[in-house]
Amino acid sequence: HPKVTECKGYRIPSPFSAETAKWQYDNWNPTNNDVLVASFPKTGTTWTIQIVKSVIYKDDEKMMDLMKFINANNSHLESGTPKNYEIMLKLPWKRKIWGTHLPAPLINMERLKKNGCKIIYVMRNPKDQVVSWFNMNKNMPFNKTEEMAKNFPAEWNAFLETLVNGKQPVFSKEGEWYPDHILSYYPYRNDDNVLFLMYEEMKKDPAKEIKKIANFLGVKRSDDEIDELVEATSFQSMKKEASKTMSQMSFFRKGEVADWKNQFTVAQSELMDEKFNEKLSGIDIKFTYE
Ligand code: A3P
């Protein structure tokens, strides 16, 4: 049964929980060999994690196989519950790769910085994010309970309404939504251990962005290797690979930029611009919508 718990005012939907968030804050002690991919849901998390894994372990067939096996059996291993943490520590990683949707205040950013743990924060234009999220919710057990149905309506107009008014309890405080998640990480963007990425830029020039990731992680990859990585982490390759193994819901729908145009009315697009920019007007991040 999906449910929502609260940590420092942030509403956390299952399978994640306030308890594990708090546990992670207090106990998780990654080193400078660890990488954390942080993101809001549906912004390119799965893709970025796969790029990081491949950049680091490309030549290590055993590790690539092991990670495939883990993906097929526990898609949330990276996300830091005490039990998963134990498993992560037992695996033969040279470098551990983690993922989180928690906002920055629920991550012990000071400790991670002190330890030199690498953080990659990936962002996506909020209109495509919403469409991706809406489609995922349609296929989730979320809507089955009455309380959840109120926050995540099955009908698009109502869904967008609850979303932009911060009614959806998704790693946010009451009244908050995706822009607030970005704002929470924004102050850290220039830290040495932090890299900000954009889904649309990864789509436009994956080789360039993968090179950026490799450099950030201190991994040397030749141009030929980068080309192989582009191919191995393309939407088509990842979707094909997942269809062989992944038992649960799919994280591969369309994988495109500007699918929002098939969903938003002009008025809704304007409302989105207005609501989003209201929160982010003061910051130096420009999204690509085409
Ligand atoms: P769409 O629903 O628009 O297709 P997350 O992993 O954060 O849940 O994000 C899921 C979104 O990323 C989905 O978007 C999914 O299709 C897309 N995605 C997954 N792998 C991708 C890849 N290799 N290239 C481009 N997009 C990808």
PDB file of C-alpha atoms and ligand atoms in Angstrom:
ATOM      1  CA  HIS A   1       0.000   0.000   0.000  1.00  0.00           C
ATOM      2  CA  PRO A   2       1.605   3.243  -1.081  1.00  0.00           C
ATOM      3  CA  LYS A   3       1.766   5.828   1.640  1.00  0.00           C
ATOM      4  CA  VAL A   4       3.370   9.161   2.506  1.00  0.00           C
ATOM      5  CA  THR A   5       5.593   9.891   5.493  1.00  0.00           C
ATOM      6  CA  GLU A   6       7.072  13.209   6.519  1.00  0.00           C
ATOM      7  CA  CYS A   7      10.656  14.238   7.266  1.00  0.00           C
ATOM      8  CA  LYS A   8      11.463  17.872   8.204  1.00  0.00           C
ATOM      9  CA  GLY A   9       8.215  18.901   6.510  1.00  0.00           C
ATOM     10  CA  TYR A  10       9.021  17.056   3.266  1.00  0.00           C
ATOM     11  CA  ARG A  11       6.446  14.533   2.099  1.00  0.00           C
ATOM     12  CA  ILE A  12       8.049  11.294   0.976  1.00  0.00           C
ATOM     13  CA  PRO A  13       6.065   8.732  -1.037  1.00  0.00           C
ATOM     14  CA  SER A  14       6.683   5.011  -0.648  1.00  0.00           C
ATOM     15  CA  PRO A  15       8.662   2.907  -1.460  1.00  0.00           C
ATOM     16  CA  PHE A  16      10.861   5.634   0.083  1.00  0.00           C
ATOM     17  CA  SER A  17      10.189   6.836   3.615  1.00  0.00           C
ATOM     18  CA  ALA A  18      10.984   9.456   6.237  1.00  0.00           C
ATOM     19  CA  GLU A  19      12.535   6.776   8.371  1.00  0.00           C
ATOM     20  CA  THR A  20      15.054   5.705   5.752  1.00  0.00           C
ATOM     21  CA  ALA A  21      15.738   9.339   4.787  1.00  0.00           C
ATOM     22  CA  LYS A  22      16.584  10.121   8.393  1.00  0.00           C
ATOM     23  CA  TRP A  23      18.640   6.960   8.700  1.00  0.00           C
ATOM     24  CA  GLN A  24      20.572   7.915   5.598  1.00  0.00           C
ATOM     25  CA  TYR A  25      21.185  11.464   6.820  1.00  0.00           C
ATOM     26  CA  ASP A  26      22.581  10.239  10.120  1.00  0.00           C
ATOM     27  CA  ASN A  27      24.481   7.143   9.023  1.00  0.00           C
ATOM     28  CA  TRP A  28      25.387   7.238   5.370  1.00  0.00           C
ATOM     29  CA  ASN A  29      29.071   8.032   5.050  1.00  0.00           C
ATOM     30  CA  PRO A  30      30.139   7.846   1.400  1.00  0.00           C
ATOM     31  CA  THR A  31      33.741   8.500   0.381  1.00  0.00           C
ATOM     32  CA  ASN A  32      35.399  10.247  -2.530  1.00  0.00           C
ATOM     33  CA  ASN A  33      35.021   6.993  -4.429  1.00  0.00           C
ATOM     34  CA  ASP A  34      31.239   7.200  -4.285  1.00  0.00           C
ATOM     35  CA  VAL A  35      28.870   8.868  -6.750  1.00  0.00           C
ATOM     36  CA  LEU A  36      25.356  10.058  -5.935  1.00  0.00           C
ATOM     37  CA  VAL A  37      22.924  10.768  -8.771  1.00  0.00           C
ATOM     38  CA  ALA A  38      20.304  13.151  -7.394  1.00  0.00           C
ATOM     39  CA  SER A  39      17.183  14.141  -9.289  1.00  0.00           C
ATOM     40  CA  PHE A  40      13.474  14.811  -9.190  1.00  0.00           C
ATOM     41  CA  PRO A  41      11.458  11.825 -10.491  1.00  0.00           C
ATOM     42  CA  LYS A  42      11.175  11.507 -14.295  1.00  0.00           C
ATOM     43  CA  THR A  43      14.031  13.835 -15.139  1.00  0.00           C
ATOM     44  CA  GLY A  44      16.515  11.236 -16.422  1.00  0.00           C
ATOM     45  CA  THR A  45      17.554   9.396 -13.245  1.00  0.00           C
ATOM     46  CA  THR A  46      17.705   5.899 -14.729  1.00  0.00           C
ATOM     47  CA  TRP A  47      19.603   7.158 -17.775  1.00  0.00           C
ATOM     48  CA  THR A  48      22.173   9.128 -15.778  1.00  0.00           C
ATOM     49  CA  ILE A  49      22.781   6.271 -13.345  1.00  0.00           C
ATOM     50  CA  GLN A  50      23.353   3.919 -16.284  1.00  0.00           C
ATOM     51  CA  ILE A  51      25.811   6.374 -17.874  1.00  0.00           C
ATOM     52  CA  VAL A  52      27.754   6.664 -14.613  1.00  0.00           C
ATOM     53  CA  LYS A  53      27.853   2.888 -14.197  1.00  0.00           C
ATOM     54  CA  SER A  54      28.967   2.368 -17.773  1.00  0.00           C
ATOM     55  CA  VAL A  55      31.598   5.113 -17.695  1.00  0.00           C
ATOM     56  CA  ILE A  56      33.170   3.556 -14.626  1.00  0.00           C
ATOM     57  CA  TYR A  57      32.669  -0.179 -15.288  1.00  0.00           C
ATOM     58  CA  LYS A  58      32.550  -0.406 -19.081  1.00  0.00           C
ATOM     59  CA  ASP A  59      35.476  -2.838 -19.256  1.00  0.00           C
ATOM     60  CA  ASP A  60      34.477  -4.879 -16.221  1.00  0.00           C
ATOM     61  CA  GLU A  61      32.092  -7.463 -17.585  1.00  0.00           C
ATOM     62  CA  LYS A  62      31.466  -9.055 -14.189  1.00  0.00           C
ATOM     63  CA  MET A  63      30.411  -5.765 -12.628  1.00  0.00           C
ATOM     64  CA  MET A  64      28.219  -4.852 -15.598  1.00  0.00           C
ATOM     65  CA  ASP A  65      26.497  -8.242 -15.298  1.00  0.00           C
ATOM     66  CA  LEU A  66      26.117  -7.905 -11.559  1.00  0.00           C
ATOM     67  CA  MET A  67      24.490  -4.487 -11.954  1.00  0.00           C
ATOM     68  CA  LYS A  68      22.150  -5.848 -14.596  1.00  0.00           C
ATOM     69  CA  PHE A  69      21.138  -8.591 -12.196  1.00  0.00           C
ATOM     70  CA  ILE A  70      20.570  -6.057  -9.409  1.00  0.00           C
ATOM     71  CA  ASN A  71      18.454  -3.865 -11.683  1.00  0.00           C
ATOM     72  CA  ALA A  72      16.280  -6.795 -12.550  1.00  0.00           C
ATOM     73  CA  ASN A  73      15.741  -7.759  -8.930  1.00  0.00           C
ATOM     74  CA  ASN A  74      15.918  -4.568  -6.915  1.00  0.00           C
ATOM     75  CA  SER A  75      15.536  -1.347  -8.833  1.00  0.00           C
ATOM     76  CA  HIS A  76      15.910   0.720  -5.661  1.00  0.00           C
ATOM     77  CA  LEU A  77      19.116  -0.778  -4.334  1.00  0.00           C
ATOM     78  CA  GLU A  78      20.917   2.541  -4.790  1.00  0.00           C
ATOM     79  CA  SER A  79      18.469   4.534  -2.727  1.00  0.00           C
ATOM     80  CA  GLY A  80      19.834   4.097   0.769  1.00  0.00           C
ATOM     81  CA  THR A  81      17.615   2.082   3.096  1.00  0.00           C
ATOM     82  CA  PRO A  82      19.558   0.378   5.908  1.00  0.00           C
ATOM     83  CA  LYS A  83      19.069  -3.025   4.285  1.00  0.00           C
ATOM     84  CA  ASN A  84      20.147  -1.836   0.851  1.00  0.00           C
ATOM     85  CA  TYR A  85      23.064   0.016   2.389  1.00  0.00           C
ATOM     86  CA  GLU A  86      24.305  -3.238   3.877  1.00  0.00           C
ATOM     87  CA  ILE A  87      24.092  -4.958   0.510  1.00  0.00           C
ATOM     88  CA  MET A  88      25.806  -2.033  -1.223  1.00  0.00           C
ATOM     89  CA  LEU A  89      28.698  -2.226   1.208  1.00  0.00           C
ATOM     90  CA  LYS A  90      29.114  -5.950   0.600  1.00  0.00           C
ATOM     91  CA  LEU A  91      29.231  -5.695  -3.186  1.00  0.00           C
ATOM     92  CA  PRO A  92      32.677  -5.695  -4.817  1.00  0.00           C
ATOM     93  CA  TRP A  93      32.468  -2.080  -6.019  1.00  0.00           C
ATOM     94  CA  LYS A  94      35.623  -0.138  -6.670  1.00  0.00           C
ATOM     95  CA  ARG A  95      33.323   2.869  -6.779  1.00  0.00           C
ATOM     96  CA  LYS A  96      29.784   2.785  -5.480  1.00  0.00           C
ATOM     97  CA  ILE A  97      26.955   4.474  -7.377  1.00  0.00           C
ATOM     98  CA  TRP A  98      23.897   5.709  -5.498  1.00  0.00           C
ATOM     99  CA  GLY A  99      20.668   7.435  -6.476  1.00  0.00           C
ATOM    100  CA  THR A 100      18.239   9.665  -4.633  1.00  0.00           C
ATOM    101  CA  HIS A 101      15.146  11.799  -5.174  1.00  0.00           C
ATOM    102  CA  LEU A 102      15.484  13.472  -1.792  1.00  0.00           C
ATOM    103  CA  PRO A 103      15.816  17.289  -1.804  1.00  0.00           C
ATOM    104  CA  ALA A 104      19.172  18.702  -0.685  1.00  0.00           C
ATOM    105  CA  PRO A 105      18.068  19.530   2.891  1.00  0.00           C
ATOM    106  CA  LEU A 106      17.444  15.816   3.494  1.00  0.00           C
ATOM    107  CA  ILE A 107      20.916  14.906   2.219  1.00  0.00           C
ATOM    108  CA  ASN A 108      23.867  15.502   4.494  1.00  0.00           C
ATOM    109  CA  MET A 109      25.491  17.825   1.933  1.00  0.00           C
ATOM    110  CA  GLU A 110      28.180  19.020   4.346  1.00  0.00           C
ATOM    111  CA  ARG A 111      29.354  15.501   5.085  1.00  0.00           C
ATOM    112  CA  LEU A 112      29.330  14.543   1.411  1.00  0.00           C
ATOM    113  CA  LYS A 113      31.324  17.627   0.533  1.00  0.00           C
ATOM    114  CA  LYS A 114      33.835  17.003   3.310  1.00  0.00           C
ATOM    115  CA  ASN A 115      34.253  13.404   2.133  1.00  0.00           C
ATOM    116  CA  GLY A 116      34.475  14.411  -1.535  1.00  0.00           C
ATOM    117  CA  CYS A 117      31.513  12.237  -2.553  1.00  0.00           C
ATOM    118  CA  LYS A 118      30.579  13.175  -6.125  1.00  0.00           C
ATOM    119  CA  ILE A 119      27.042  14.430  -6.705  1.00  0.00           C
ATOM    120  CA  ILE A 120      25.417  14.645 -10.131  1.00  0.00           C
ATOM    121  CA  TYR A 121      22.149  16.579 -10.195  1.00  0.00           C
ATOM    122  CA  VAL A 122      20.174  16.029 -13.380  1.00  0.00           C
ATOM    123  CA  MET A 123      17.324  18.312 -14.453  1.00  0.00           C
ATOM    124  CA  ARG A 124      14.704  18.251 -17.206  1.00  0.00           C
ATOM    125  CA  ASN A 125      12.304  20.847 -18.575  1.00  0.00           C
ATOM    126  CA  PRO A 126       9.288  20.730 -16.271  1.00  0.00           C
ATOM    127  CA  LYS A 127       6.700  20.235 -19.019  1.00  0.00           C
ATOM    128  CA  ASP A 128       8.246  17.001 -20.275  1.00  0.00           C
ATOM    129  CA  GLN A 129       8.833  15.987 -16.659  1.00  0.00           C
ATOM    130  CA  VAL A 130       5.130  16.378 -15.890  1.00  0.00           C
ATOM    131  CA  VAL A 131       4.010  14.428 -18.942  1.00  0.00           C
ATOM    132  CA  SER A 132       6.396  11.616 -18.067  1.00  0.00           C
ATOM    133  CA  TRP A 133       5.173  11.679 -14.466  1.00  0.00           C
ATOM    134  CA  PHE A 134       1.510  11.762 -15.487  1.00  0.00           C
ATOM    135  CA  ASN A 135       1.973   8.711 -17.680  1.00  0.00           C
ATOM    136  CA  MET A 136       3.834   6.844 -14.982  1.00  0.00           C
ATOM    137  CA  ASN A 137       1.092   7.575 -12.449  1.00  0.00           C
ATOM    138  CA  LYS A 138      -1.539   6.234 -14.793  1.00  0.00           C
ATOM    139  CA  ASN A 139       0.254   2.904 -14.631  1.00  0.00           C
ATOM    140  CA  MET A 140       0.944   2.856 -10.909  1.00  0.00           C
ATOM    141  CA  PRO A 141      -1.026   1.501  -7.972  1.00  0.00           C
ATOM    142  CA  PHE A 142      -0.905   5.079  -6.631  1.00  0.00           C
ATOM    143  CA  ASN A 143      -4.334   6.041  -7.859  1.00  0.00           C
ATOM    144  CA  LYS A 144      -6.042   3.076  -6.327  1.00  0.00           C
ATOM    145  CA  THR A 145      -6.465   4.456  -2.812  1.00  0.00           C
ATOM    146  CA  GLU A 146      -8.948   7.290  -2.367  1.00  0.00           C
ATOM    147  CA  GLU A 147      -6.505   9.563  -0.608  1.00  0.00           C
ATOM    148  CA  MET A 148      -3.890   9.165  -3.295  1.00  0.00           C
ATOM    149  CA  ALA A 149      -6.443   9.595  -6.076  1.00  0.00           C
ATOM    150  CA  LYS A 150      -7.212  13.024  -4.639  1.00  0.00           C
ATOM    151  CA  ASN A 151      -3.583  14.105  -5.043  1.00  0.00           C
ATOM    152  CA  PHE A 152      -2.867  12.239  -8.266  1.00  0.00           C
ATOM    153  CA  PRO A 153      -6.031  12.464 -10.370  1.00  0.00           C
ATOM    154  CA  ALA A 154      -6.225  10.176 -13.364  1.00  0.00           C
ATOM    155  CA  GLU A 155      -7.520  13.020 -15.520  1.00  0.00           C
ATOM    156  CA  TRP A 156      -4.858  15.313 -17.032  1.00  0.00           C
ATOM    157  CA  ASN A 157      -6.333  18.763 -16.263  1.00  0.00           C
ATOM    158  CA  ALA A 158      -6.931  17.885 -12.636  1.00  0.00           C
ATOM    159  CA  PHE A 159      -3.506  16.261 -12.388  1.00  0.00           C
ATOM    160  CA  LEU A 160      -1.743  19.405 -13.612  1.00  0.00           C
ATOM    161  CA  GLU A 161      -3.793  21.506 -11.221  1.00  0.00           C
ATOM    162  CA  THR A 162      -2.795  19.518  -8.112  1.00  0.00           C
ATOM    163  CA  LEU A 163       0.798  19.421  -9.329  1.00  0.00           C
ATOM    164  CA  VAL A 164       1.450  23.141  -9.870  1.00  0.00           C
ATOM    165  CA  ASN A 165      -0.320  23.958  -6.622  1.00  0.00           C
ATOM    166  CA  GLY A 166       2.037  21.731  -4.683  1.00  0.00           C
ATOM    167  CA  LYS A 167      -0.641  19.263  -3.607  1.00  0.00           C
ATOM    168  CA  GLN A 168       1.263  16.193  -4.719  1.00  0.00           C
ATOM    169  CA  PRO A 169       3.353  14.778  -1.883  1.00  0.00           C
ATOM    170  CA  VAL A 170       6.487  14.108  -3.922  1.00  0.00           C
ATOM    171  CA  PHE A 171       9.720  14.914  -2.066  1.00  0.00           C
ATOM    172  CA  SER A 172       8.286  18.362  -1.345  1.00  0.00           C
ATOM    173  CA  LYS A 173       6.726  20.421   1.398  1.00  0.00           C
ATOM    174  CA  GLU A 174       3.049  21.383   1.215  1.00  0.00           C
ATOM    175  CA  GLY A 175       2.691  23.910  -1.623  1.00  0.00           C
ATOM    176  CA  GLU A 176       6.002  22.951  -3.190  1.00  0.00           C
ATOM    177  CA  TRP A 177       6.863  20.976  -6.350  1.00  0.00           C
ATOM    178  CA  TYR A 178       9.653  20.488  -8.893  1.00  0.00           C
ATOM    179  CA  PRO A 179      11.069  24.067  -8.922  1.00  0.00           C
ATOM    180  CA  ASP A 180      11.567  23.881  -5.169  1.00  0.00           C
ATOM    181  CA  HIS A 181      13.606  20.696  -5.598  1.00  0.00           C
ATOM    182  CA  ILE A 182      15.871  22.516  -8.079  1.00  0.00           C
ATOM    183  CA  LEU A 183      16.150  25.472  -5.705  1.00  0.00           C
ATOM    184  CA  SER A 184      17.251  23.140  -2.923  1.00  0.00           C
ATOM    185  CA  TYR A 185      20.292  21.929  -4.918  1.00  0.00           C
ATOM    186  CA  TYR A 186      21.025  25.214  -6.680  1.00  0.00           C
ATOM    187  CA  PRO A 187      23.254  26.705  -3.935  1.00  0.00           C
ATOM    188  CA  TYR A 188      25.666  23.754  -4.351  1.00  0.00           C
ATOM    189  CA  ARG A 189      26.000  23.988  -8.136  1.00  0.00           C
ATOM    190  CA  ASN A 190      29.557  25.405  -8.111  1.00  0.00           C
ATOM    191  CA  ASP A 191      30.951  23.067  -5.454  1.00  0.00           C
ATOM    192  CA  ASP A 192      33.875  20.937  -6.673  1.00  0.00           C
ATOM    193  CA  ASN A 193      32.029  17.730  -5.846  1.00  0.00           C
ATOM    194  CA  VAL A 194      28.828  18.724  -7.685  1.00  0.00           C
ATOM    195  CA  LEU A 195      27.904  18.530 -11.399  1.00  0.00           C
ATOM    196  CA  PHE A 196      24.627  19.879 -12.810  1.00  0.00           C
ATOM    197  CA  LEU A 197      23.308  18.210 -15.967  1.00  0.00           C
ATOM    198  CA  MET A 198      20.365  18.816 -18.267  1.00  0.00           C
ATOM    199  CA  TYR A 199      18.322  16.025 -19.902  1.00  0.00           C
ATOM    200  CA  GLU A 200      17.869  18.081 -23.096  1.00  0.00           C
ATOM    201  CA  GLU A 201      21.614  18.647 -23.449  1.00  0.00           C
ATOM    202  CA  MET A 202      22.224  14.927 -22.963  1.00  0.00           C
ATOM    203  CA  LYS A 203      19.739  14.269 -25.767  1.00  0.00           C
ATOM    204  CA  LYS A 204      21.240  16.897 -28.054  1.00  0.00           C
ATOM    205  CA  ASP A 205      24.882  15.907 -27.684  1.00  0.00           C
ATOM    206  CA  PRO A 206      25.257  12.740 -25.605  1.00  0.00           C
ATOM    207  CA  ALA A 207      28.965  12.367 -26.419  1.00  0.00           C
ATOM    208  CA  LYS A 208      29.709  15.806 -25.040  1.00  0.00           C
ATOM    209  CA  GLU A 209      27.719  15.226 -21.847  1.00  0.00           C
ATOM    210  CA  ILE A 210      29.130  11.727 -21.279  1.00  0.00           C
ATOM    211  CA  LYS A 211      32.628  13.154 -21.690  1.00  0.00           C
ATOM    212  CA  LYS A 212      31.715  15.787 -19.118  1.00  0.00           C
ATOM    213  CA  ILE A 213      30.589  13.046 -16.727  1.00  0.00           C
ATOM    214  CA  ALA A 214      33.773  11.004 -17.288  1.00  0.00           C
ATOM    215  CA  ASN A 215      35.943  14.069 -16.638  1.00  0.00           C
ATOM    216  CA  PHE A 216      33.990  14.908 -13.526  1.00  0.00           C
ATOM    217  CA  LEU A 217      34.472  11.359 -12.243  1.00  0.00           C
ATOM    218  CA  GLY A 218      38.147  11.397 -13.141  1.00  0.00           C
ATOM    219  CA  VAL A 219      37.772   8.500 -15.602  1.00  0.00           C
ATOM    220  CA  LYS A 220      39.767   8.601 -18.836  1.00  0.00           C
ATOM    221  CA  ARG A 221      37.761   7.526 -21.893  1.00  0.00           C
ATOM    222  CA  SER A 222      38.901   7.798 -25.507  1.00  0.00           C
ATOM    223  CA  ASP A 223      36.640   9.222 -28.215  1.00  0.00           C
ATOM    224  CA  ASP A 224      35.952   5.702 -29.466  1.00  0.00           C
ATOM    225  CA  GLU A 225      34.982   4.595 -25.987  1.00  0.00           C
ATOM    226  CA  ILE A 226      32.724   7.621 -25.617  1.00  0.00           C
ATOM    227  CA  ASP A 227      30.998   6.634 -28.875  1.00  0.00           C
ATOM    228  CA  GLU A 228      30.454   3.131 -27.525  1.00  0.00           C
ATOM    229  CA  LEU A 229      29.041   4.581 -24.320  1.00  0.00           C
ATOM    230  CA  VAL A 230      26.643   6.797 -26.303  1.00  0.00           C
ATOM    231  CA  GLU A 231      25.374   3.718 -28.120  1.00  0.00           C
ATOM    232  CA  ALA A 232      25.134   1.529 -25.007  1.00  0.00           C
ATOM    233  CA  THR A 233      23.179   4.140 -23.036  1.00  0.00           C
ATOM    234  CA  SER A 234      20.882   5.296 -25.843  1.00  0.00           C
ATOM    235  CA  PHE A 235      17.155   5.092 -25.195  1.00  0.00           C
ATOM    236  CA  GLN A 236      16.797   2.214 -27.668  1.00  0.00           C
ATOM    237  CA  SER A 237      19.641   0.164 -26.167  1.00  0.00           C
ATOM    238  CA  MET A 238      18.497   0.680 -22.598  1.00  0.00           C
ATOM    239  CA  LYS A 239      14.874  -0.059 -23.417  1.00  0.00           C
ATOM    240  CA  LYS A 240      15.850  -3.243 -25.217  1.00  0.00           C
ATOM    241  CA  GLU A 241      18.046  -4.347 -22.332  1.00  0.00           C
ATOM    242  CA  ALA A 242      15.322  -3.596 -19.776  1.00  0.00           C
ATOM    243  CA  SER A 243      12.687  -5.504 -21.699  1.00  0.00           C
ATOM    244  CA  LYS A 244      14.785  -8.642 -21.206  1.00  0.00           C
ATOM    245  CA  THR A 245      14.981  -8.289 -17.451  1.00  0.00           C
ATOM    246  CA  MET A 246      12.893  -5.657 -15.719  1.00  0.00           C
ATOM    247  CA  SER A 247       9.853  -7.218 -14.198  1.00  0.00           C
ATOM    248  CA  GLN A 248       8.077  -4.163 -12.835  1.00  0.00           C
ATOM    249  CA  MET A 249       7.135  -0.826 -14.285  1.00  0.00           C
ATOM    250  CA  SER A 250       9.001   0.585 -17.217  1.00  0.00           C
ATOM    251  CA  PHE A 251      11.290   3.573 -16.938  1.00  0.00           C
ATOM    252  CA  PHE A 252      11.407   3.751 -20.731  1.00  0.00           C
ATOM    253  CA  ARG A 253       8.431   5.398 -22.385  1.00  0.00           C
ATOM    254  CA  LYS A 254       9.383   7.761 -25.234  1.00  0.00           C
ATOM    255  CA  GLY A 255      12.668   9.318 -24.157  1.00  0.00           C
ATOM    256  CA  GLU A 256      12.153  12.469 -26.211  1.00  0.00           C
ATOM    257  CA  VAL A 257      12.216  16.224 -25.866  1.00  0.00           C
ATOM    258  CA  ALA A 258       8.986  18.201 -26.436  1.00  0.00           C
ATOM    259  CA  ASP A 259       6.455  15.401 -26.000  1.00  0.00           C
ATOM    260  CA  TRP A 260       4.677  17.942 -23.762  1.00  0.00           C
ATOM    261  CA  LYS A 261       3.280  19.497 -26.926  1.00  0.00           C
ATOM    262  CA  ASN A 262       1.041  16.464 -27.339  1.00  0.00           C
ATOM    263  CA  GLN A 263      -0.416  16.968 -23.871  1.00  0.00           C
ATOM    264  CA  PHE A 264      -0.528  20.643 -22.885  1.00  0.00           C
ATOM    265  CA  THR A 265      -3.041  23.177 -24.166  1.00  0.00           C
ATOM    266  CA  VAL A 266      -1.636  26.629 -24.922  1.00  0.00           C
ATOM    267  CA  ALA A 267      -3.241  27.983 -21.754  1.00  0.00           C
ATOM    268  CA  GLN A 268      -1.721  25.170 -19.671  1.00  0.00           C
ATOM    269  CA  SER A 269       1.692  25.799 -21.179  1.00  0.00           C
ATOM    270  CA  GLU A 270       1.416  29.472 -20.223  1.00  0.00           C
ATOM    271  CA  LEU A 271       0.240  28.597 -16.741  1.00  0.00           C
ATOM    272  CA  MET A 272       3.214  26.282 -16.347  1.00  0.00           C
ATOM    273  CA  ASP A 273       5.658  28.977 -17.497  1.00  0.00           C
ATOM    274  CA  GLU A 274       4.111  31.427 -15.092  1.00  0.00           C
ATOM    275  CA  LYS A 275       4.053  29.076 -12.091  1.00  0.00           C
ATOM    276  CA  PHE A 276       7.532  27.741 -12.733  1.00  0.00           C
ATOM    277  CA  ASN A 277       9.180  31.084 -13.409  1.00  0.00           C
ATOM    278  CA  GLU A 278       7.530  32.579 -10.352  1.00  0.00           C
ATOM    279  CA  LYS A 279       9.747  30.291  -8.284  1.00  0.00           C
ATOM    280  CA  LEU A 280      12.868  30.218 -10.453  1.00  0.00           C
ATOM    281  CA  SER A 281      13.046  33.763 -11.837  1.00  0.00           C
ATOM    282  CA  GLY A 282      16.078  34.621  -9.732  1.00  0.00           C
ATOM    283  CA  ILE A 283      18.281  31.737 -10.820  1.00  0.00           C
ATOM    284  CA  ASP A 284      20.631  31.155 -13.688  1.00  0.00           C
ATOM    285  CA  ILE A 285      19.147  28.017 -15.259  1.00  0.00           C
ATOM    286  CA  LYS A 286      17.460  28.037 -18.665  1.00  0.00           C
ATOM    287  CA  PHE A 287      15.407  25.079 -19.782  1.00  0.00           C
ATOM    288  CA  THR A 288      15.044  23.914 -23.365  1.00  0.00           C
ATOM    289  CA  TYR A 289      11.499  23.065 -24.382  1.00  0.00           C
ATOM    290  CA  GLU A 290      12.041  22.086 -28.037  1.00  0.00           C
TER     291      GLU A 290
HETATM  292  P1  A3P B   1       9.503   9.774 -20.870  1.00  0.00           P
HETATM  293  O1  A3P B   1       8.398   9.307 -19.976  1.00  0.00           O
HETATM  294  O2  A3P B   1       9.307  11.183 -21.342  1.00  0.00           O
HETATM  295  O3  A3P B   1       9.773   8.851 -22.012  1.00  0.00           O
HETATM  296  P2  A3P B   1      13.494   8.706 -14.532  1.00  0.00           P
HETATM  297  O4  A3P B   1      14.519   7.687 -14.841  1.00  0.00           O
HETATM  298  O5  A3P B   1      14.022   9.880 -13.794  1.00  0.00           O
HETATM  299  O6  A3P B   1      12.272   8.095 -13.938  1.00  0.00           O
HETATM  300  O7  A3P B   1      13.059   9.352 -15.947  1.00  0.00           O
HETATM  301  C1  A3P B   1      12.324   8.600 -16.877  1.00  0.00           C
HETATM  302  C2  A3P B   1      12.310   9.333 -18.208  1.00  0.00           C
HETATM  303  O8  A3P B   1      13.607   9.250 -18.819  1.00  0.00           O
HETATM  304  C3  A3P B   1      11.334   8.724 -19.190  1.00  0.00           C
HETATM  305  O9  A3P B   1      10.872   9.809 -20.005  1.00  0.00           O
HETATM  306  C4  A3P B   1      12.230   7.775 -19.958  1.00  0.00           C
HETATM  307  O10 A3P B   1      11.727   7.376 -21.194  1.00  0.00           O
HETATM  308  C5  A3P B   1      13.473   8.624 -20.110  1.00  0.00           C
HETATM  309  N1  A3P B   1      14.678   7.850 -20.392  1.00  0.00           N
HETATM  310  C6  A3P B   1      15.100   6.696 -19.807  1.00  0.00           C
HETATM  311  N2  A3P B   1      16.228   6.257 -20.372  1.00  0.00           N
HETATM  312  C7  A3P B   1      16.556   7.139 -21.344  1.00  0.00           C
HETATM  313  C8  A3P B   1      17.619   7.226 -22.293  1.00  0.00           C
HETATM  314  N3  A3P B   1      18.575   6.297 -22.356  1.00  0.00           N
HETATM  315  N4  A3P B   1      17.624   8.278 -23.150  1.00  0.00           N
HETATM  316  C9  A3P B   1      16.653   9.211 -23.108  1.00  0.00           C
HETATM  317  N5  A3P B   1      15.621   9.186 -22.244  1.00  0.00           N
HETATM  318  C10 A3P B   1      15.572   8.159 -21.367  1.00  0.00           C
END
